[in-house]
Amino acid sequence: MIDIDKIRSDFPILTQKINGNNLVYLDNSATTHKPQQVIDSIVDFYSSMNCNVHRGVHYLGEQASIAYESVREKVKDFIKAKKSKEIVFTSGTTESINLIANSFGRSFINKGDEIIITEMEHHSNIVPWQILCENKGAKLKIIPINNNGTLMIDKLNSLITDRTKLISLTYVSNVLGTITPVKDVIKTAHSKDIPVLIDAAQAVQHIPIDVQNLDCDFFVFSGHKIYAETGVGVLYAKEKWLEAMPPHKYGGGMISKVSFKKTSFAEVPFKFEAGTGNISAVISLGKAIEYLNDIGIKEIQKHEDELMRYTFDKLSTLDGITIYGNAPKRCGIISFNLDNIHHYDAVMILDKMGIAVRSGTHCAEPVMSHYGINGSIRVSFAIYNSKEDIDGLIYGLKKVQEMHQ
Amino acid sequence: MDEKINNIQEEIIEEFSKLNDWFDKYEYLIDLGKSLEPLDEKLKSEENSLSGCQSKVWLKAEIRGERILYLVASDSLITKGMISLLLRVLNNQYPEDIVNADLYFIDKIGLNTNLSPSRVNGLMSIVKHIKSYAKVAPNINK
């Protein structure tokens, strides 16, 4: 059982009043707030250690490099990767996916090849593949979704051909909260030697991860959605892929030898980390993982599952509400609309009451098209959310409905 | 500047001064939105659709004699309410007066402070479209 009051007290922003009301923050899929421990780690870094990493051999340079690399180790343990060299630091999920599209895609996708994604992807897991396919003359194929928000996974076998070179799918839908059957997809794909990329931007903060058990080839997520600073992300890839893939950008810190005739590149993972990384954000990611480990991701999962059920039950009591998707396995997110009320209007009124939720298409327009809507209200949870937050939300939604009567 | 435009603005400011808090203001906007005459579905075309707004907005202008008549729609009631205020001030006016209108009522009734920045931008984008149509409208002598 987690101590919600103790956890809330770790997040200074939650004590803020918004328009005179207590803040009810339920837009955690967009970004989570940061505990004091994470905020302190950023200040500490600049106060005592600031230096570029993997360059200076002076004291501060060494200290910063040790701290930076210890985070790689922590990330490795957090997602249960085999080796820390399989962890590449990026600026976020978007860059991680673009890295794979520009590197793996450049080397291994050719004219006539096929890439499979799903109908429930975030634009970040659609557009890089769409552009790659356009450039290469390859084909993008889509696993459709059922109305209950699950994937039509039985279609996968018929979508796979001998030209399929990659399957890229989300672990958790950023609109519907559906947990997709990634393990089944990976098993099917591997039986045909097709690598699989998992977009875990909405998964790592909610459910325990074991990339070796999943056996995925690529696994990506963002730091800022998991209580760390913005501007850091992770690309996990099996070592064999990182060895086989060319760098996607070139510059300092990623070479082993440079002359005007020829340049050779550094070892994995450094050949994918050209230029100075977002060092303080990486440090903050290490602290965020420590923070999560101290609470325990399984405890977090239990708490958030309970909150999800509570929210679902409470929302279902409202008249004139349509909830999108009802997958048996879901986490973190619920999307809905109120009859005859524009999601944008609803969210503006909620904001006046100090309730932060998201409206719009959530960077997933194909999901909106599937349900024939131009947007929705989205509620998303984090460890610090309580049943009181949900009660506040329900009160706010009733007020929205009242004002529209 | 046509006196009429400012008279209407003063009327609106007076009405809003009776509304106590943002709840009342929003409720009033929603009511105004509901009462805005629905736009013919045919006019909700790509051509008439405005960009820069988070909710959908369609705008069509027609010359009626020497004045301009605007037809506007939105899928958001609050946006419609705001538009209905704009139209109350600017509809059926001479093009020159529309172009020169100083829409101080928006600030005075607290819309700027009660709306999110993105919504204020959306509103300003509608104003810009209304004015830009008046600019290119045939220059008719009063």
Coordinates of C-alpha atoms in Angstrom, one line a residue:
Chain A
M1 CA 0.0 0.0 0.0
I2 CA 1.5 3.3 -1.0
D3 CA 1.4 6.4 1.3
I4 CA -0.3 8.9 -1.0
D5 CA 0.1 11.8 1.4
K6 CA 3.8 11.2 1.7
I7 CA 4.1 10.9 -2.1
R8 CA 2.2 14.1 -2.7
S9 CA 4.4 16.0 -0.3
D10 CA 7.4 15.1 -2.5
F11 CA 5.8 17.1 -5.4
P12 CA 6.0 20.8 -4.6
I13 CA 3.9 21.9 -7.6
L14 CA 0.9 20.0 -6.2
T15 CA 0.5 22.5 -3.4
Q16 CA -0.2 25.3 -5.9
K17 CA -3.6 27.0 -6.1
I18 CA -4.9 27.4 -9.7
N19 CA -7.6 30.1 -10.0
G20 CA -8.0 29.9 -6.3
N21 CA -8.6 26.1 -6.3
N22 CA -6.4 23.2 -5.3
L23 CA -4.6 21.8 -8.4
V24 CA -6.1 18.6 -9.7
Y25 CA -3.5 17.5 -12.2
L26 CA -4.8 14.7 -14.5
D27 CA -2.7 15.4 -17.6
N28 CA 0.1 13.0 -16.7
S29 CA 0.3 11.4 -20.2
A30 CA 1.5 14.8 -21.5
T31 CA 4.1 15.1 -18.8
T32 CA 4.4 14.2 -15.1
H33 CA 5.4 16.5 -12.4
K34 CA 8.8 16.1 -10.7
P35 CA 9.4 15.1 -7.1
Q36 CA 11.7 17.4 -5.0
Q37 CA 14.4 14.6 -5.2
V38 CA 14.5 14.9 -9.0
I39 CA 14.5 18.7 -8.9
D40 CA 17.3 18.7 -6.3
S41 CA 19.4 16.3 -8.5
I42 CA 19.4 18.9 -11.3
V43 CA 20.4 21.7 -8.9
D44 CA 23.1 19.4 -7.3
F45 CA 24.5 18.6 -10.7
Y46 CA 25.0 22.2 -11.7
S47 CA 26.1 23.2 -8.1
S48 CA 28.8 20.6 -7.6
M49 CA 29.5 18.6 -10.8
N50 CA 28.7 20.5 -13.9
C51 CA 31.0 19.4 -16.7
N52 CA 30.9 17.9 -20.1
V53 CA 31.0 14.1 -20.1
H54 CA 33.5 11.7 -21.7
R55 CA 35.8 14.5 -22.5
G56 CA 37.9 16.2 -19.8
V57 CA 40.1 14.0 -17.6
H58 CA 40.0 16.6 -14.9
Y59 CA 38.1 15.9 -11.6
L60 CA 34.8 17.4 -12.5
G61 CA 34.8 15.8 -15.9
E62 CA 35.4 12.4 -14.4
Q63 CA 32.7 12.9 -11.7
A64 CA 30.1 14.0 -14.3
S65 CA 31.0 11.1 -16.6
I66 CA 30.7 8.6 -13.7
A67 CA 27.3 10.0 -12.7
Y68 CA 26.1 10.0 -16.4
E69 CA 27.2 6.4 -16.9
S70 CA 25.7 5.3 -13.6
V71 CA 22.3 6.4 -15.0
R72 CA 22.8 4.2 -18.1
E73 CA 23.3 1.3 -15.6
K74 CA 20.1 2.3 -13.7
V75 CA 18.1 2.4 -16.9
K76 CA 19.5 -1.0 -17.9
D77 CA 18.3 -2.4 -14.6
F78 CA 15.0 -0.6 -14.7
I79 CA 14.0 -2.2 -18.0
K80 CA 16.0 -5.4 -17.4
A81 CA 18.3 -5.0 -20.4
K82 CA 21.2 -7.4 -20.7
K83 CA 23.9 -4.8 -21.1
S84 CA 24.2 -1.1 -20.3
K85 CA 25.7 -0.5 -23.8
E86 CA 22.2 -1.4 -25.2
I87 CA 21.0 1.9 -23.7
V88 CA 21.3 5.0 -25.9
F89 CA 20.3 8.4 -24.5
T90 CA 18.2 10.6 -26.8
S91 CA 16.1 13.7 -26.4
G92 CA 12.9 11.7 -26.0
T93 CA 10.7 9.0 -27.5
T94 CA 10.3 11.0 -30.8
E95 CA 14.0 11.2 -31.3
S96 CA 14.4 7.6 -30.4
I97 CA 12.0 6.5 -33.1
N98 CA 13.4 8.9 -35.6
L99 CA 16.9 7.5 -34.8
I100 CA 15.7 4.0 -35.7
A101 CA 13.9 5.3 -38.8
N102 CA 17.0 7.2 -40.0
S103 CA 19.5 4.5 -39.1
F104 CA 17.9 1.1 -39.2
G105 CA 15.5 2.4 -41.9
R106 CA 18.3 3.8 -44.0
S107 CA 20.3 0.5 -43.9
F108 CA 17.6 -2.2 -43.9
I109 CA 14.5 -0.8 -45.6
N110 CA 14.4 -1.0 -49.4
K111 CA 12.0 -0.4 -52.2
G112 CA 9.0 -2.7 -52.0
D113 CA 9.6 -3.6 -48.3
E114 CA 6.9 -3.2 -45.7
I115 CA 6.6 -1.8 -42.2
I116 CA 3.6 -2.6 -40.0
I117 CA 2.3 -0.2 -37.3
T118 CA -1.2 0.0 -35.7
E119 CA -4.2 2.3 -35.9
M120 CA -3.6 3.5 -32.3
E121 CA -0.2 5.0 -32.7
H122 CA 0.9 8.4 -31.6
H123 CA 1.9 10.6 -34.6
S124 CA 5.5 10.0 -33.5
N125 CA 5.2 6.4 -34.4
I126 CA 3.4 7.1 -37.7
V127 CA 5.1 10.0 -39.4
P128 CA 8.7 8.8 -39.3
W129 CA 7.7 5.6 -40.9
Q130 CA 5.4 7.3 -43.4
I131 CA 8.3 9.5 -44.6
L132 CA 10.7 6.7 -44.6
C133 CA 8.3 4.6 -46.7
E134 CA 7.9 7.6 -49.1
N135 CA 11.6 8.0 -49.5
K136 CA 12.3 4.4 -50.0
G137 CA 9.3 3.3 -52.0
A138 CA 8.3 1.0 -49.1
K139 CA 4.8 0.3 -47.9
L140 CA 3.2 1.2 -44.5
K141 CA 0.6 -1.3 -43.3
I142 CA -1.8 -0.8 -40.4
I143 CA -3.2 -3.2 -37.8
P144 CA -6.8 -1.9 -37.2
I145 CA -8.5 -1.5 -33.9
N146 CA -11.8 -2.8 -32.6
N147 CA -14.3 -0.4 -31.1
N148 CA -13.5 -1.6 -27.6
G149 CA -10.0 -0.2 -28.1
T150 CA -8.1 -3.5 -28.6
L151 CA -6.0 -4.3 -31.6
M152 CA -7.4 -6.7 -34.3
I153 CA -4.4 -8.9 -33.6
D154 CA -5.8 -11.8 -35.7
K155 CA -5.1 -9.6 -38.7
L156 CA -1.4 -9.6 -38.0
N157 CA -0.6 -12.9 -39.8
S158 CA -2.3 -11.7 -43.0
L159 CA -0.5 -8.4 -42.9
I160 CA 2.9 -10.0 -42.6
T161 CA 4.6 -10.9 -45.9
D162 CA 8.1 -11.9 -46.8
R163 CA 8.7 -8.2 -47.4
T164 CA 7.9 -7.1 -43.9
K165 CA 11.0 -5.6 -42.4
L166 CA 9.8 -4.1 -39.1
I167 CA 6.8 -3.9 -36.8
S168 CA 6.5 -0.8 -34.6
L169 CA 3.7 -0.6 -32.1
T170 CA 2.8 1.2 -28.9
Y171 CA 2.8 -0.7 -25.6
V172 CA 0.0 1.5 -24.2
S173 CA -2.3 3.7 -26.3
N174 CA -1.9 7.4 -25.4
V175 CA -5.7 7.9 -26.0
L176 CA -7.4 4.7 -25.0
G177 CA -5.0 3.4 -22.3
T178 CA -5.1 -0.1 -24.0
I179 CA -2.2 -2.3 -23.1
T180 CA -1.4 -4.0 -26.4
P181 CA -0.3 -7.7 -26.6
V182 CA 3.3 -6.8 -27.4
K183 CA 4.6 -10.2 -26.4
D184 CA 2.3 -12.1 -28.8
V185 CA 3.2 -9.6 -31.6
I186 CA 7.0 -10.1 -30.9
K187 CA 6.6 -13.9 -30.9
T188 CA 4.7 -13.9 -34.2
A189 CA 7.2 -11.4 -35.7
H190 CA 10.3 -13.3 -34.6
S191 CA 8.9 -16.6 -36.0
K192 CA 9.4 -14.8 -39.3
D193 CA 12.6 -13.0 -38.4
I194 CA 11.0 -9.6 -38.2
P195 CA 12.3 -7.1 -35.6
V196 CA 9.8 -5.3 -33.4
L197 CA 10.0 -1.8 -31.9
I198 CA 7.9 -1.0 -28.8
D199 CA 6.9 2.6 -28.1
A200 CA 6.7 2.5 -24.3
A201 CA 6.2 6.3 -23.7
Q202 CA 2.9 5.6 -21.9
A203 CA 4.0 2.2 -20.4
V204 CA 7.2 2.5 -18.4
Q205 CA 5.7 4.8 -15.7
H206 CA 2.8 2.4 -15.1
I207 CA 3.9 -1.2 -15.5
P208 CA 7.0 -3.3 -14.8
I209 CA 9.2 -3.8 -17.8
D210 CA 11.5 -6.6 -18.8
V211 CA 12.8 -6.2 -22.3
Q212 CA 14.6 -9.5 -22.2
N213 CA 11.5 -11.3 -21.4
L214 CA 9.5 -9.4 -24.0
D215 CA 12.4 -10.1 -26.4
C216 CA 11.7 -6.8 -28.3
D217 CA 14.4 -5.5 -30.6
F218 CA 13.9 -1.8 -29.9
F219 CA 12.2 -0.2 -26.9
V220 CA 11.8 3.6 -26.5
F221 CA 10.5 6.0 -23.9
S222 CA 10.8 9.6 -22.6
G223 CA 12.2 10.8 -19.3
H224 CA 9.7 13.6 -18.7
K225 CA 6.7 11.2 -18.6
I226 CA 8.4 9.2 -15.9
Y227 CA 9.1 12.1 -13.4
A228 CA 12.4 13.2 -14.9
E229 CA 13.3 16.4 -16.6
T230 CA 12.3 17.1 -20.2
G231 CA 14.8 16.6 -23.0
V232 CA 16.0 13.1 -22.2
G233 CA 14.8 9.9 -23.7
V234 CA 15.9 6.3 -24.0
L235 CA 16.5 4.0 -27.0
Y236 CA 17.0 0.4 -25.9
A237 CA 18.2 -1.8 -28.8
K238 CA 19.6 -5.3 -28.8
E239 CA 23.4 -5.1 -29.1
K240 CA 23.4 -6.8 -32.5
W241 CA 21.2 -4.1 -33.9
L242 CA 23.2 -1.2 -32.5
E243 CA 26.4 -2.8 -33.9
A244 CA 24.7 -3.3 -37.3
M245 CA 23.1 0.2 -37.5
P246 CA 25.0 3.2 -38.8
P247 CA 25.1 6.5 -36.8
H248 CA 22.2 8.8 -37.6
K249 CA 24.1 12.0 -36.8
Y250 CA 27.7 12.9 -36.7
G251 CA 30.0 15.1 -34.6
G252 CA 31.8 15.2 -31.3
G253 CA 31.9 12.4 -28.8
M254 CA 30.9 9.7 -31.3
I255 CA 34.1 9.1 -33.2
S256 CA 37.2 7.0 -32.5
K257 CA 39.5 8.5 -35.1
V258 CA 39.2 11.4 -37.5
S259 CA 41.4 12.5 -40.4
F260 CA 40.4 14.3 -43.5
K261 CA 40.6 11.0 -45.4
K262 CA 38.6 8.8 -43.1
T263 CA 36.6 8.8 -39.8
S264 CA 35.9 5.8 -37.7
F265 CA 33.2 5.7 -35.2
A266 CA 33.2 5.1 -31.5
E267 CA 31.8 1.9 -29.9
V268 CA 28.1 1.3 -29.1
P269 CA 26.3 3.2 -27.6
F270 CA 28.5 6.3 -28.1
K271 CA 28.3 6.2 -31.9
F272 CA 24.6 7.2 -31.5
E273 CA 25.3 10.1 -29.0
A274 CA 27.0 12.7 -31.2
G275 CA 27.3 16.1 -29.5
T276 CA 26.8 17.0 -25.9
G277 CA 23.8 15.3 -24.4
N278 CA 21.3 16.7 -22.0
I279 CA 23.5 15.8 -19.0
S280 CA 21.4 17.2 -16.2
A281 CA 18.3 15.6 -17.6
V282 CA 20.1 12.3 -17.8
I283 CA 21.1 12.7 -14.1
S284 CA 17.5 13.6 -13.3
L285 CA 16.3 10.4 -15.0
G286 CA 18.6 8.4 -12.8
K287 CA 17.0 10.0 -9.7
A288 CA 13.5 9.5 -11.1
I289 CA 14.2 5.8 -11.5
E290 CA 15.6 5.6 -8.0
Y291 CA 12.4 7.3 -6.8
L292 CA 10.2 4.9 -8.6
N293 CA 12.2 1.9 -7.4
D294 CA 11.9 3.1 -3.8
I295 CA 8.1 3.1 -4.1
G296 CA 8.1 0.0 -6.3
I297 CA 6.6 -0.1 -9.8
K298 CA 4.3 -3.0 -8.8
E299 CA 2.9 -0.9 -5.9
I300 CA 2.4 2.0 -8.3
Q301 CA 0.6 -0.3 -10.7
K302 CA -1.7 -1.5 -8.0
H303 CA -2.5 2.1 -6.9
E304 CA -3.1 3.3 -10.5
D305 CA -5.2 0.3 -11.3
E306 CA -7.5 1.0 -8.4
L307 CA -7.7 4.6 -9.4
M308 CA -8.6 3.6 -13.0
R309 CA -11.4 1.4 -11.7
Y310 CA -12.6 4.1 -9.4
T311 CA -12.6 6.7 -12.2
F312 CA -14.3 4.4 -14.6
D313 CA -17.1 3.7 -12.2
K314 CA -17.5 7.3 -11.3
L315 CA -17.5 8.5 -14.9
S316 CA -20.1 5.8 -15.8
T317 CA -22.5 7.4 -13.4
L318 CA -22.6 10.6 -15.4
D319 CA -25.4 11.1 -17.9
G320 CA -24.5 11.6 -21.5
I321 CA -20.9 10.4 -21.5
T322 CA -19.2 8.4 -24.1
I323 CA -16.0 6.6 -23.0
Y324 CA -13.7 5.5 -25.8
G325 CA -12.4 2.0 -25.6
N326 CA -12.9 -0.6 -22.8
A327 CA -10.0 -3.0 -23.3
P328 CA -9.7 -5.6 -20.6
K329 CA -6.1 -4.7 -20.1
R330 CA -5.5 -1.0 -19.7
C331 CA -3.6 1.5 -17.7
G332 CA -3.0 5.2 -17.1
I333 CA -5.5 6.8 -19.4
I334 CA -9.3 7.3 -20.0
S335 CA -10.7 9.3 -23.0
F336 CA -14.3 10.4 -23.2
N337 CA -16.7 13.1 -24.4
L338 CA -19.8 14.6 -22.9
D339 CA -22.9 14.7 -25.2
N340 CA -23.3 18.0 -27.0
I341 CA -20.4 19.6 -25.3
H342 CA -17.2 20.5 -27.1
H343 CA -14.2 18.9 -25.4
Y344 CA -12.4 22.2 -25.7
D345 CA -15.1 24.1 -23.8
A346 CA -15.3 21.4 -21.1
V347 CA -11.6 21.5 -20.5
M348 CA -11.6 25.3 -20.3
I349 CA -14.2 25.3 -17.7
L350 CA -12.4 22.6 -15.7
D351 CA -9.3 24.7 -15.9
K352 CA -11.1 27.5 -14.2
M353 CA -11.7 25.1 -11.4
G354 CA -8.1 24.1 -11.1
I355 CA -8.5 20.8 -12.9
A356 CA -5.9 20.1 -15.6
V357 CA -7.0 17.5 -18.2
R358 CA -6.3 17.4 -21.9
S359 CA -8.6 18.1 -24.8
G360 CA -7.9 17.6 -28.5
T361 CA -6.7 14.9 -30.8
H362 CA -3.8 13.8 -28.5
C363 CA -1.4 13.5 -31.5
A364 CA -3.4 10.5 -32.6
E365 CA -5.7 11.6 -35.3
P366 CA -6.3 8.1 -36.7
V367 CA -7.8 7.1 -33.4
M368 CA -10.1 10.1 -33.6
S369 CA -11.1 9.2 -37.1
H370 CA -11.8 5.6 -36.0
Y371 CA -14.4 6.9 -33.5
G372 CA -15.6 9.6 -35.8
I373 CA -14.7 12.4 -33.4
N374 CA -12.7 15.6 -33.7
G375 CA -11.2 15.2 -30.2
S376 CA -11.9 14.1 -26.7
I377 CA -11.3 14.8 -23.1
R378 CA -8.4 12.8 -21.7
V379 CA -7.7 12.0 -18.1
S380 CA -4.4 10.4 -17.2
F381 CA -2.9 9.3 -13.9
A382 CA 0.3 9.4 -12.0
I383 CA 1.5 8.0 -8.6
Y384 CA 0.4 11.2 -6.8
N385 CA -3.2 11.1 -7.9
S386 CA -5.8 10.3 -5.3
K387 CA -9.5 9.5 -5.2
E388 CA -10.1 13.1 -4.1
D389 CA -8.6 14.2 -7.5
I390 CA -11.2 12.0 -9.2
D391 CA -14.0 13.3 -7.0
G392 CA -12.9 16.8 -8.0
L393 CA -13.0 15.9 -11.7
I394 CA -16.5 14.4 -11.4
Y395 CA -17.7 17.5 -9.6
G396 CA -16.1 19.6 -12.3
L397 CA -17.7 17.6 -15.1
K398 CA -21.1 17.9 -13.5
K399 CA -20.6 21.6 -13.4
V400 CA -19.7 21.7 -17.1
Q401 CA -22.9 19.8 -17.9
E402 CA -24.9 22.1 -15.7
M403 CA -23.5 25.2 -17.4
H404 CA -24.5 23.7 -20.8
Q405 CA -28.1 23.0 -19.8
Chain B
M1 CA -15.0 55.8 -36.4
D2 CA -18.6 55.1 -36.5
E3 CA -20.2 55.9 -33.2
K4 CA -22.5 52.9 -33.5
I5 CA -19.7 50.4 -33.1
N6 CA -18.5 52.0 -29.9
N7 CA -22.1 52.3 -28.6
I8 CA -22.5 48.6 -29.0
Q9 CA -19.2 47.9 -27.3
E10 CA -20.4 50.0 -24.4
E11 CA -23.6 48.1 -24.2
I12 CA -21.7 44.8 -24.0
I13 CA -19.4 46.1 -21.3
E14 CA -22.4 47.2 -19.3
E15 CA -24.0 43.8 -19.7
F16 CA -20.8 42.0 -18.6
S17 CA -20.4 44.3 -15.6
K18 CA -23.5 42.7 -14.1
L19 CA -21.9 39.2 -14.3
N20 CA -20.1 38.4 -11.1
D21 CA -17.6 35.8 -11.8
W22 CA -16.1 33.8 -14.7
F23 CA -18.8 31.1 -14.1
D24 CA -21.5 33.6 -15.0
K25 CA -19.4 35.0 -17.9
Y26 CA -18.9 31.5 -19.4
E27 CA -22.5 30.6 -18.9
Y28 CA -23.5 33.8 -20.7
L29 CA -21.1 33.0 -23.5
I30 CA -22.6 29.5 -23.8
D31 CA -26.1 31.0 -23.9
L32 CA -25.0 33.4 -26.6
G33 CA -23.4 30.5 -28.5
K34 CA -26.7 28.6 -28.4
S35 CA -28.6 31.5 -29.7
L36 CA -26.3 32.2 -32.6
E37 CA -28.2 31.4 -35.7
P38 CA -26.9 28.0 -37.1
L39 CA -24.9 28.3 -40.3
D40 CA -26.1 26.6 -43.4
E41 CA -24.2 23.2 -43.6
K42 CA -23.2 24.1 -47.1
L43 CA -21.1 27.0 -45.8
K44 CA -19.1 24.8 -43.5
S45 CA -16.7 24.1 -46.3
E46 CA -12.9 23.9 -46.4
E47 CA -12.8 27.2 -48.2
N48 CA -14.7 29.0 -45.3
S49 CA -12.8 27.2 -42.6
L50 CA -10.3 29.3 -40.5
S51 CA -7.0 28.0 -39.3
G52 CA -5.4 29.0 -36.0
C53 CA -8.3 28.0 -33.8
Q54 CA -8.4 24.9 -31.6
S55 CA -12.1 24.5 -32.3
K56 CA -13.5 24.5 -35.8
V57 CA -14.5 27.9 -37.1
W58 CA -16.1 28.8 -40.4
L59 CA -16.5 32.4 -41.7
K60 CA -18.2 33.7 -44.7
A61 CA -18.8 37.4 -45.6
E62 CA -21.3 38.9 -48.0
I63 CA -21.8 42.4 -49.2
R64 CA -25.3 43.7 -48.5
G65 CA -25.7 47.0 -50.1
E66 CA -22.9 49.1 -48.7
R67 CA -22.3 47.0 -45.6
I68 CA -20.9 43.6 -44.8
L69 CA -22.8 40.7 -43.3
Y70 CA -20.7 38.0 -41.7
L71 CA -21.9 34.4 -41.2
V72 CA -19.9 32.5 -38.7
A73 CA -20.1 29.0 -37.1
S74 CA -18.1 27.0 -34.7
D75 CA -18.4 23.5 -33.2
S76 CA -17.6 25.0 -29.8
L77 CA -20.3 26.8 -27.9
I78 CA -17.9 29.1 -26.0
T79 CA -16.3 30.1 -29.3
K80 CA -19.7 30.7 -30.8
G81 CA -20.6 32.9 -27.9
M82 CA -17.5 35.0 -28.4
I83 CA -18.2 35.2 -32.1
S84 CA -21.7 36.3 -31.5
L85 CA -20.3 39.2 -29.4
L86 CA -17.9 40.1 -32.3
L87 CA -20.8 40.0 -34.8
R88 CA -23.0 42.1 -32.6
V89 CA -20.3 44.8 -32.9
L90 CA -19.1 44.4 -36.4
N91 CA -22.0 42.9 -38.4
N92 CA -23.8 45.1 -40.8
Q93 CA -21.3 47.9 -40.6
Y94 CA -19.4 49.8 -43.3
P95 CA -16.1 48.1 -44.4
E96 CA -14.1 51.2 -43.5
D97 CA -15.5 51.2 -39.9
I98 CA -14.9 47.5 -39.5
V99 CA -11.2 47.9 -40.6
N100 CA -10.8 50.9 -38.2
A101 CA -12.7 49.4 -35.3
D102 CA -10.8 49.4 -32.0
L103 CA -12.3 46.4 -30.2
Y104 CA -11.6 47.5 -26.7
F105 CA -14.6 45.6 -25.3
I106 CA -12.7 42.3 -25.5
D107 CA -10.3 43.5 -22.9
K108 CA -12.8 45.5 -20.8
I109 CA -15.2 42.5 -20.3
G110 CA -12.2 40.4 -19.2
L111 CA -12.2 37.9 -22.0
N112 CA -8.4 38.3 -22.3
T113 CA -7.9 37.3 -18.7
N114 CA -10.6 34.7 -18.6
L115 CA -9.5 32.8 -21.7
S116 CA -6.5 30.7 -22.2
P117 CA -3.7 32.3 -24.4
S118 CA -4.5 29.8 -27.2
R119 CA -8.1 30.8 -27.1
V120 CA -7.3 34.5 -27.2
N121 CA -5.1 33.8 -30.2
G122 CA -8.0 32.0 -31.8
L123 CA -10.3 35.0 -31.1
M124 CA -7.8 37.4 -32.5
S125 CA -7.4 35.3 -35.6
I126 CA -11.2 35.5 -36.2
V127 CA -11.0 39.3 -35.8
K128 CA -8.1 39.4 -38.3
H129 CA -10.2 37.5 -40.8
I130 CA -13.2 39.7 -40.3
K131 CA -11.1 42.8 -40.8
S132 CA -9.1 41.5 -43.7
Y133 CA -12.4 40.8 -45.6
A134 CA -13.5 44.3 -44.9
K135 CA -10.2 45.6 -46.3
V136 CA -10.6 43.9 -49.6
A137 CA -14.4 44.5 -49.8
P138 CA -15.3 47.0 -52.7
N139 CA -14.7 50.5 -51.4
I140 CA -18.2 51.8 -51.2
N141 CA -18.9 55.5 -50.6
K142 CA -21.2 56.2 -47.7

